[in-house]
Every structure is written in C-alpha cells, then in structure tokens.
PDB file of C-alpha atoms in Angstrom:
ATOM      1  CA  GLN A   1     169.798  36.280 107.142  1.00 79.00           C
ATOM      2  CA  GLU A   2     172.748  34.114 106.064  1.00 78.00           C
ATOM      3  CA  ALA A   3     171.330  33.886 102.543  1.00 82.00           C
ATOM      4  CA  SER A   4     170.744  37.674 102.373  1.00 92.00           C
ATOM      5  CA  VAL A   5     167.088  37.066 101.534  1.00 94.00           C
ATOM      6  CA  ARG A   6     164.375  39.236 103.061  1.00 95.00           C
ATOM      7  CA  VAL A   7     161.470  37.319 104.605  1.00 95.00           C
ATOM      8  CA  VAL A   8     158.172  39.074 105.297  1.00 96.00           C
ATOM      9  CA  ALA A   9     154.919  37.777 106.760  1.00 96.00           C
ATOM     10  CA  ASP A  10     151.357  38.951 106.275  1.00 95.00           C
ATOM     11  CA  LEU A  11     149.291  37.140 108.879  1.00 94.00           C
ATOM     12  CA  PRO A  12     145.751  37.584 110.229  1.00 93.00           C
ATOM     13  CA  ASP A  13     145.288  39.605 113.405  1.00 91.00           C
ATOM     14  CA  HIS A  14     143.788  36.603 115.210  1.00 88.00           C
ATOM     15  CA  PRO A  15     144.645  32.882 115.332  1.00 87.00           C
ATOM     16  CA  VAL A  16     143.471  30.655 112.490  1.00 86.00           C
ATOM     17  CA  THR A  17     142.276  27.126 113.263  1.00 86.00           C
ATOM     18  CA  VAL A  18     142.535  24.152 110.932  1.00 88.00           C
ATOM     19  CA  ARG A  19     141.999  20.488 111.793  1.00 85.00           C
ATOM     20  CA  GLY A  20     145.076  18.405 111.304  1.00 89.00           C
ATOM     21  CA  ASP A  21     148.384  17.098 112.449  1.00 92.00           C
ATOM     22  CA  ALA A  22     150.478  20.008 113.737  1.00 92.00           C
ATOM     23  CA  LEU A  23     153.772  18.271 112.964  1.00 95.00           C
ATOM     24  CA  ARG A  24     152.780  17.492 109.366  1.00 95.00           C
ATOM     25  CA  LEU A  25     151.424  20.993 108.760  1.00 94.00           C
ATOM     26  CA  ALA A  26     154.697  22.415 110.100  1.00 94.00           C
ATOM     27  CA  GLN A  27     156.496  20.114 107.637  1.00 95.00           C
ATOM     28  CA  VAL A  28     154.400  21.585 104.802  1.00 96.00           C
ATOM     29  CA  LEU A  29     155.462  25.119 105.740  1.00 95.00           C
ATOM     30  CA  ASP A  30     159.068  24.054 106.228  1.00 95.00           C
ATOM     31  CA  ASN A  31     159.177  22.447 102.768  1.00 94.00           C
ATOM     32  CA  LEU A  32     157.591  25.448 101.045  1.00 95.00           C
ATOM     33  CA  LEU A  33     159.772  28.009 102.809  1.00 95.00           C
ATOM     34  CA  GLY A  34     162.863  25.820 102.304  1.00 93.00           C
ATOM     35  CA  ASN A  35     162.233  25.613  98.556  1.00 91.00           C
ATOM     36  CA  ALA A  36     161.678  29.358  98.357  1.00 94.00           C
ATOM     37  CA  LEU A  37     164.926  30.011 100.189  1.00 94.00           C
ATOM     38  CA  LYS A  38     166.844  27.457  98.104  1.00 92.00           C
ATOM     39  CA  PHE A  39     165.854  29.055  94.797  1.00 92.00           C
ATOM     40  CA  THR A  40     165.901  32.741  95.756  1.00 94.00           C
ATOM     41  CA  PRO A  41     169.229  34.485  95.187  1.00 94.00           C
ATOM     42  CA  ALA A  42     170.826  36.949  97.603  1.00 94.00           C
ATOM     43  CA  GLY A  43     168.912  40.223  97.651  1.00 94.00           C
ATOM     44  CA  GLY A  44     165.618  38.474  96.898  1.00 96.00           C
ATOM     45  CA  GLN A  45     162.477  38.270  98.983  1.00 97.00           C
ATOM     46  CA  ILE A  46     160.172  35.579 100.332  1.00 97.00           C
ATOM     47  CA  SER A  47     156.730  36.362 101.667  1.00 97.00           C
ATOM     48  CA  LEU A  48     154.445  34.188 103.751  1.00 97.00           C
ATOM     49  CA  SER A  49     150.797  35.238 103.678  1.00 97.00           C
ATOM     50  CA  VAL A  50     147.731  33.729 105.324  1.00 95.00           C
ATOM     51  CA  TRP A  51     144.171  34.658 104.351  1.00 93.00           C
ATOM     52  CA  LEU A  52     140.828  33.480 105.587  1.00 93.00           C
ATOM     53  CA  GLU A  53     138.291  32.656 102.901  1.00 91.00           C
ATOM     54  CA  PRO A  54     134.835  31.169 103.329  1.00 89.00           C
ATOM     55  CA  GLU A  55     135.440  27.612 104.602  1.00 91.00           C
ATOM     56  CA  THR A  56     139.173  27.773 103.767  1.00 94.00           C
ATOM     57  CA  VAL A  57     142.492  29.152 104.941  1.00 95.00           C
ATOM     58  CA  ARG A  58     144.927  30.109 102.180  1.00 96.00           C
ATOM     59  CA  VAL A  59     148.641  29.869 102.990  1.00 96.00           C
ATOM     60  CA  GLU A  60     150.843  31.380 100.302  1.00 97.00           C
ATOM     61  CA  VAL A  61     154.630  31.389  99.972  1.00 97.00           C
ATOM     62  CA  CYS A  62     155.858  33.747  97.265  1.00 97.00           C
ATOM     63  CA  ASP A  63     159.480  34.235  96.253  1.00 97.00           C
ATOM     64  CA  THR A  64     161.498  36.306  93.809  1.00 96.00           C
ATOM     65  CA  GLY A  65     163.629  33.311  92.868  1.00 94.00           C
ATOM     66  CA  ILE A  66     164.583  31.684  89.593  1.00 92.00           C
ATOM     67  CA  GLY A  67     161.050  30.555  88.796  1.00 91.00           C
ATOM     68  CA  ILE A  68     159.793  27.493  86.959  1.00 88.00           C
ATOM     69  CA  SER A  69     159.029  27.143  83.269  1.00 87.00           C
ATOM     70  CA  GLU A  70     155.404  26.776  82.205  1.00 86.00           C
ATOM     71  CA  GLN A  71     156.121  23.328  80.740  1.00 85.00           C
ATOM     72  CA  ASP A  72     157.491  22.037  84.068  1.00 84.00           C
ATOM     73  CA  LEU A  73     154.642  23.279  86.278  1.00 83.00           C
ATOM     74  CA  PRO A  74     152.223  20.370  85.611  1.00 79.00           C
ATOM     75  CA  LYS A  75     154.901  17.817  86.588  1.00 77.00           C
ATOM     76  CA  LEU A  76     155.712  19.355  89.968  1.00 77.00           C
ATOM     77  CA  GLY A  77     154.237  17.642  92.986  1.00 68.00           C
ATOM     78  CA  ASN A  78     154.908  14.192  91.535  1.00 65.00           C
ATOM     79  CA  PRO A  79     157.551  12.111  93.363  1.00 65.00           C
ATOM     80  CA  PHE A  80     161.167  12.554  92.201  1.00 53.00           C
ATOM     81  CA  VAL A  81     160.276  15.323  89.734  1.00 51.00           C
ATOM     82  CA  GLN A  82     162.300  18.523  89.606  1.00 57.00           C
ATOM     83  CA  ALA A  83     161.952  21.416  87.223  1.00 55.00           C
ATOM     84  CA  ASP A  84     164.441  21.119  84.388  1.00 52.00           C
ATOM     85  CA  ASN A  85     166.212  24.425  84.829  1.00 50.00           C
ATOM     86  CA  ALA A  86     169.972  24.741  84.498  1.00 44.00           C
ATOM     87  CA  HIS A  87     169.994  27.128  87.468  1.00 46.00           C
ATOM     88  CA  ASN A  88     168.551  24.622  89.897  1.00 46.00           C
ATOM     89  CA  ARG A  89     170.983  21.816  89.158  1.00 43.00           C
ATOM     90  CA  SER A  90     173.376  23.429  91.628  1.00 49.00           C
ATOM     91  CA  HIS A  91     170.871  22.553  94.376  1.00 52.00           C
ATOM     92  CA  ASP A  92     170.614  19.151  95.976  1.00 49.00           C
ATOM     93  CA  GLY A  93     167.356  17.307  96.452  1.00 47.00           C
ATOM     94  CA  ALA A  94     165.468  14.269  95.307  1.00 41.00           C
ATOM     95  CA  GLY A  95     162.409  16.150  94.111  1.00 60.00           C
ATOM     96  CA  LEU A  96     160.242  14.905  96.970  1.00 75.00           C
ATOM     97  CA  GLY A  97     159.499  18.154  98.832  1.00 82.00           C
ATOM     98  CA  LEU A  98     156.533  19.302  96.747  1.00 87.00           C
ATOM     99  CA  SER A  99     155.267  15.730  96.470  1.00 88.00           C
ATOM    100  CA  VAL A 100     155.187  15.515 100.265  1.00 91.00           C
ATOM    101  CA  VAL A 101     153.460  18.906 100.477  1.00 93.00           C
ATOM    102  CA  LYS A 102     150.866  17.868  97.895  1.00 92.00           C
ATOM    103  CA  GLY A 103     150.172  14.576  99.681  1.00 92.00           C
ATOM    104  CA  LEU A 104     149.917  16.142 103.135  1.00 94.00           C
ATOM    105  CA  ALA A 105     147.633  18.891 101.846  1.00 94.00           C
ATOM    106  CA  ARG A 106     145.321  16.248 100.358  1.00 93.00           C
ATOM    107  CA  LEU A 107     145.352  14.204 103.568  1.00 93.00           C
ATOM    108  CA  HIS A 108     144.169  17.341 105.382  1.00 94.00           C
ATOM    109  CA  GLY A 109     141.349  17.876 102.881  1.00 94.00           C
ATOM    110  CA  GLY A 110     143.199  20.607 101.014  1.00 95.00           C
ATOM    111  CA  ARG A 111     145.225  21.134  97.893  1.00 94.00           C
ATOM    112  CA  LEU A 112     148.473  22.577  96.532  1.00 94.00           C
ATOM    113  CA  GLU A 113     148.593  25.202  93.784  1.00 94.00           C
ATOM    114  CA  ILE A 114     151.767  26.420  92.072  1.00 93.00           C
ATOM    115  CA  ALA A 115     152.168  29.491  89.878  1.00 93.00           C
ATOM    116  CA  SER A 116     155.482  30.621  88.468  1.00 92.00           C
ATOM    117  CA  LYS A 117     157.255  32.485  85.730  1.00 91.00           C
ATOM    118  CA  LEU A 118     160.784  31.559  84.765  1.00 91.00           C
ATOM    119  CA  GLY A 119     163.173  34.222  86.012  1.00 91.00           C
ATOM    120  CA  HIS A 120     160.507  35.985  88.096  1.00 92.00           C
ATOM    121  CA  GLY A 121     159.748  33.717  91.043  1.00 95.00           C
ATOM    122  CA  THR A 122     157.220  31.209  92.267  1.00 94.00           C
ATOM    123  CA  THR A 123     154.070  31.269  94.371  1.00 96.00           C
ATOM    124  CA  THR A 124     153.023  28.083  96.139  1.00 95.00           C
ATOM    125  CA  THR A 125     149.617  28.037  97.795  1.00 96.00           C
ATOM    126  CA  ILE A 126     148.106  25.559 100.214  1.00 96.00           C
ATOM    127  CA  LEU A 127     144.345  25.683 100.693  1.00 96.00           C
ATOM    128  CA  LEU A 128     143.092  23.944 103.834  1.00 95.00           C
ATOM    129  CA  PRO A 129     139.588  23.621 105.248  1.00 93.00           C
ATOM    130  CA  LEU A 130     138.961  25.676 108.367  1.00 89.00           C
ATOM    131  CA  GLY A 131     138.747  23.766 111.656  1.00 77.00           C
ATOM    132  CA  ARG A 132     135.368  22.574 112.861  1.00 58.00           C
ATOM    133  CA  PRO A 133     134.204  22.012 116.409  1.00 48.00           C
ATOM    134  CA  LYS A 134     133.839  18.397 117.476  1.00 49.00           C
ATOM    135  CA  SER A 135     130.523  16.830 116.618  1.00 45.00           C
ATOM    136  CA  GLU A 136     128.377  16.013 119.624  1.00 42.00           C
ATOM    137  CA  SER A 137     126.387  13.442 117.652  1.00 41.00           C
ATOM    138  CA  GLY A 138     129.287  10.970 117.663  1.00 40.00           C
ATOM    139  CA  ASP A 139     129.117  10.678 113.870  1.00 38.00           C
ATOM    140  CA  GLY A 140     132.881  10.802 113.500  1.00 38.00           C
ATOM    141  CA  VAL A 141     132.873  14.403 112.290  1.00 37.00           C
ATOM    142  CA  GLY A 142     135.516  16.494 113.956  1.00 39.00           C
ATOM    143  CA  GLN A 143     137.810  13.642 114.981  1.00 42.00           C
ATOM    144  CA  GLY A 144     141.485  14.490 115.297  1.00 46.00           C
ATOM    145  CA  LYS A 145     143.343  17.483 116.655  1.00 50.00           C
ATOM    146  CA  THR A 146     142.675  21.126 116.070  1.00 49.00           C
ATOM    147  CA  VAL A 147     145.757  23.145 115.179  1.00 54.00           C
ATOM    148  CA  THR A 148     145.730  26.849 115.916  1.00 52.00           C
ATOM    149  CA  ALA A 149     148.420  29.081 114.489  1.00 52.00           C
ATOM    150  CA  ALA A 150     148.843  32.649 115.646  1.00 46.00           C
TER     151      ALA A 150
END
C-alpha cells in the first residue's frame, strides 16, 4: 500500500501440501515478493499465483516492474550477482536474494525459473514437489515436515 503497488493472489480453492521447512519456504516467498516490490514502480502490479500440476506445485510471482535484460537472466541466482540495469542501482542489496531462493528450492527438490523482458516486468517461478505421506516401510521416504499452505 505504501509503495502504491497493487498485489493480487490467485490461489487454489483447497490447501496445497509440500514437504519442507516452513520457515525456509516462507523465506523463498518473502524474497520473491520483496524483489517484485523493490523493482515495481508506483502504479504497478504484483501477482502471486499457485497452480497444482502432476507431482508439482508451481508458485509464480509476476510483476510489472523494470524487468531484466536477456543477457543478465542466465547470471541471476548466482551469489552476489545483480542485473546490470541503471534503474536498479538505486536499490540496495548484495545480490543474494535469488541465490538463496535458488538454493532453497533445490534443497526442497525443486527449481527456480526466471523470465523477464526489460521494461516490462519479471516472472519468477518456483516448482516444488508435492508432499508425500510418510512411508510405513521405514525406508527414509517421507522424512521431515509437511507444510500446508491455504
């Protein structure tokens, strides 16, 4: 509200379960939404969407911000890397946010995807495996916590 950016959510009608660390997955969302807010000017929009796919949940944050050049996209997600865009130099940061997101997604068996067009916004997507019930065979499958988000 302070930034005069509209935020909309498109979420499933029922809770979605993934296996993982709730605090770390919240950090992933916080980093993605924080980046979107940081680089979206007043009057812009950020959308958070969650879709169920076979075996996967897709979490997408899309903004109408400054965007990222095609040449910078492959570098993002590496530690201390920021897109080289004159517009973003007015924003603080060490370039670790997307690196953290990428690492946490991998640790949860998922991945990070980034699509962007300079001057037209960015879409960051996290794909995570759906939660599985605990194995009764004791084979180690299903260890850890199940995180359910409404």
